[in-house]
């Protein structure tokens, strides 16, 4: 018997053409990455809704990213979080450097925690115009609050945002509220244009002042005083207590120079010592009274609606501006006009209109 016959059997199979893969390896890897991305996004959302601080921090980092792919993911995350936001009070806190904002916020936040609230602090640190770096030291200055179970502190760099307020703070508020934080404290740096941005995203605007700064006699800067719902003179302790009381009187006089707010609220002036934890309870009661009054008159909800419209238009403006500066032809035109400026062959205004004509 031949060798061929020995190997033949009823179960033998003639080798044929191998079945081709129905899907390329590249396509398979793409599908896997897409599924992992969806799972990751879903896990991030569930973590935020469960109140996990790590997930909330990752979500805010995603929002603050300037990468195009992250911006799309961030918008999807915000949209998913919106139906789960809790009712909250958003409080803006501002004042000159050295007024004691961090110490005040620590004492103020702990008071809210003691009354059963969950507190999120969104602190905006200034970015250097030279190195573009930020210290982000708010957690260091709030040693007790940062350890609290129901507290969340997120320092963010102001970057190139107008007035020092992080452009993404508004979206970060949504994530915090979805995570169950019903008290949102927004700390901004110094005084100036940043206050306009903070005022446009908060329910109550608190201005911290120091006695003897000279602003009392001037009625301080008109724009800031008109936005403030309360002026608090901090560091009213020790030898400075008498000066703080005098400053309170002067600020009260200044407040009478301004018309009543549209919501019917009359701004109040108070003193406190964040270091000695004096006067903090009275400020809590004041904000509680403000919330009750404005909610009864429907002014609270009306202000929220106006803020939504403001940020709707602000987002359009920012997006249009970003898209404009990302166009290659615009970048080339800017370089050309800058060269002409250096050669004294055009003016800044003519150069600007030459670039703007590209969009017409």
XYZ file of N, CA, C and O in Angstrom, residues 89 91-93 101-115 119 121 145 183-185 204 206 274 277 279-288:
156
model
N -26.686 77.282 46.013
C -26.439 78.709 46.150
C -25.010 78.954 45.688
O -24.075 78.313 46.174
N -21.958 81.497 45.411
C -21.494 82.700 46.099
C -20.137 83.121 45.547
O -19.172 82.352 45.592
N -20.063 84.325 45.024
C -18.796 84.864 44.546
C -18.121 85.643 45.658
O -18.765 86.439 46.350
N -16.846 85.418 45.863
C -16.089 86.091 46.926
C -14.852 86.737 46.307
O -14.047 86.065 45.672
N -9.017 86.226 51.940
C -10.072 85.455 51.276
C -10.011 83.969 51.640
O -11.030 83.349 51.935
N -8.822 83.391 51.604
C -8.684 81.958 51.870
C -9.076 81.614 53.302
O -9.772 80.621 53.547
N -8.645 82.431 54.260
C -9.003 82.191 55.658
C -10.502 82.334 55.850
O -11.146 81.538 56.558
N -11.081 83.335 55.217
C -12.525 83.539 55.312
C -13.285 82.355 54.721
O -14.238 81.847 55.322
N -12.865 81.912 53.532
C -13.556 80.808 52.865
C -13.462 79.529 53.689
O -14.421 78.748 53.764
N -12.327 79.300 54.333
C -12.190 78.100 55.163
C -13.193 78.119 56.313
O -13.892 77.131 56.558
N -13.286 79.230 57.022
C -14.233 79.330 58.135
C -15.675 79.277 57.631
O -16.530 78.619 58.222
N -15.929 79.975 56.540
C -17.272 80.052 55.965
C -17.719 78.678 55.457
O -18.857 78.256 55.673
N -16.802 77.984 54.779
C -17.118 76.656 54.265
C -17.388 75.657 55.370
O -18.296 74.824 55.275
N -16.621 75.721 56.449
C -16.820 74.813 57.573
C -18.173 75.053 58.245
O -18.811 74.110 58.729
N -18.614 76.306 58.266
C -19.933 76.609 58.830
C -21.031 75.951 58.009
O -21.965 75.357 58.555
N -20.914 76.027 56.691
C -21.902 75.370 55.820
C -21.866 73.855 56.001
O -22.911 73.193 56.011
N -20.668 73.308 56.155
C -20.545 71.863 56.361
C -21.236 71.435 57.658
O -21.900 70.392 57.712
N -21.091 72.250 58.697
C -21.701 71.926 59.992
C -23.224 71.933 59.929
O -23.891 71.357 60.782
N -23.780 72.589 58.915
C -25.232 72.657 58.756
C -25.737 71.654 57.732
O -26.880 71.739 57.262
N -19.876 71.474 50.172
C -19.269 72.730 49.735
C -18.181 72.490 48.686
O -17.265 71.691 48.899
N -15.338 74.623 46.424
C -14.629 75.892 46.292
C -13.886 75.892 44.959
O -13.019 75.049 44.725
N -10.382 72.720 55.734
C -11.472 72.497 54.780
C -11.117 71.429 53.758
O -11.977 70.641 53.351
N -23.467 74.100 47.760
C -22.887 75.419 48.051
C -21.627 75.553 47.201
O -20.672 74.793 47.378
N -21.638 76.512 46.287
C -20.508 76.720 45.394
C -19.887 78.075 45.732
O -20.538 79.117 45.585
N -18.640 78.055 46.191
C -17.923 79.284 46.512
C -16.888 79.552 45.424
O -16.033 78.702 45.169
N -24.993 85.336 44.743
C -24.677 86.333 45.763
C -23.228 86.741 45.596
O -22.341 85.895 45.470
N -20.072 88.704 47.208
C -19.535 89.197 48.479
C -18.181 89.859 48.258
O -17.267 89.267 47.692
N -12.084 86.540 60.218
C -11.978 85.148 59.790
C -10.960 84.403 60.643
O -11.116 83.214 60.921
N -12.728 83.689 63.785
C -14.048 83.113 63.502
C -15.173 83.925 64.154
O -16.108 83.379 64.733
N -18.213 86.793 63.525
C -19.049 87.440 62.519
C -19.387 86.563 61.336
O -20.137 86.985 60.447
N -18.873 85.342 61.279
C -19.136 84.443 60.148
C -20.592 83.974 60.160
O -21.238 83.871 59.116
N -21.125 83.691 61.346
C -22.529 83.251 61.462
C -23.482 84.306 60.919
O -24.475 83.978 60.258
N -23.190 85.583 61.215
C -24.061 86.659 60.762
C -24.063 86.757 59.231
O -25.098 87.054 58.615
N -22.918 86.493 58.613
C -22.848 86.538 57.150
C -23.648 85.380 56.558
O -24.346 85.545 55.548
N -23.568 84.224 57.203
C -24.368 83.068 56.767
C -25.853 83.422 56.814
O -26.606 83.141 55.870
N -26.293 84.020 57.909
C -27.706 84.397 58.058
C -28.117 85.425 57.010
O -29.238 85.396 56.489
N -27.194 86.344 56.699
C -27.488 87.373 55.698
C -27.727 86.745 54.330
O -28.699 87.098 53.629
N -26.868 85.812 53.947
C -27.016 85.160 52.639
C -28.279 84.314 52.609
O -28.987 84.254 51.591
N -28.605 83.672 53.726
C -29.836 82.895 53.807
C -31.060 83.792 53.636
O -32.013 83.433 52.937
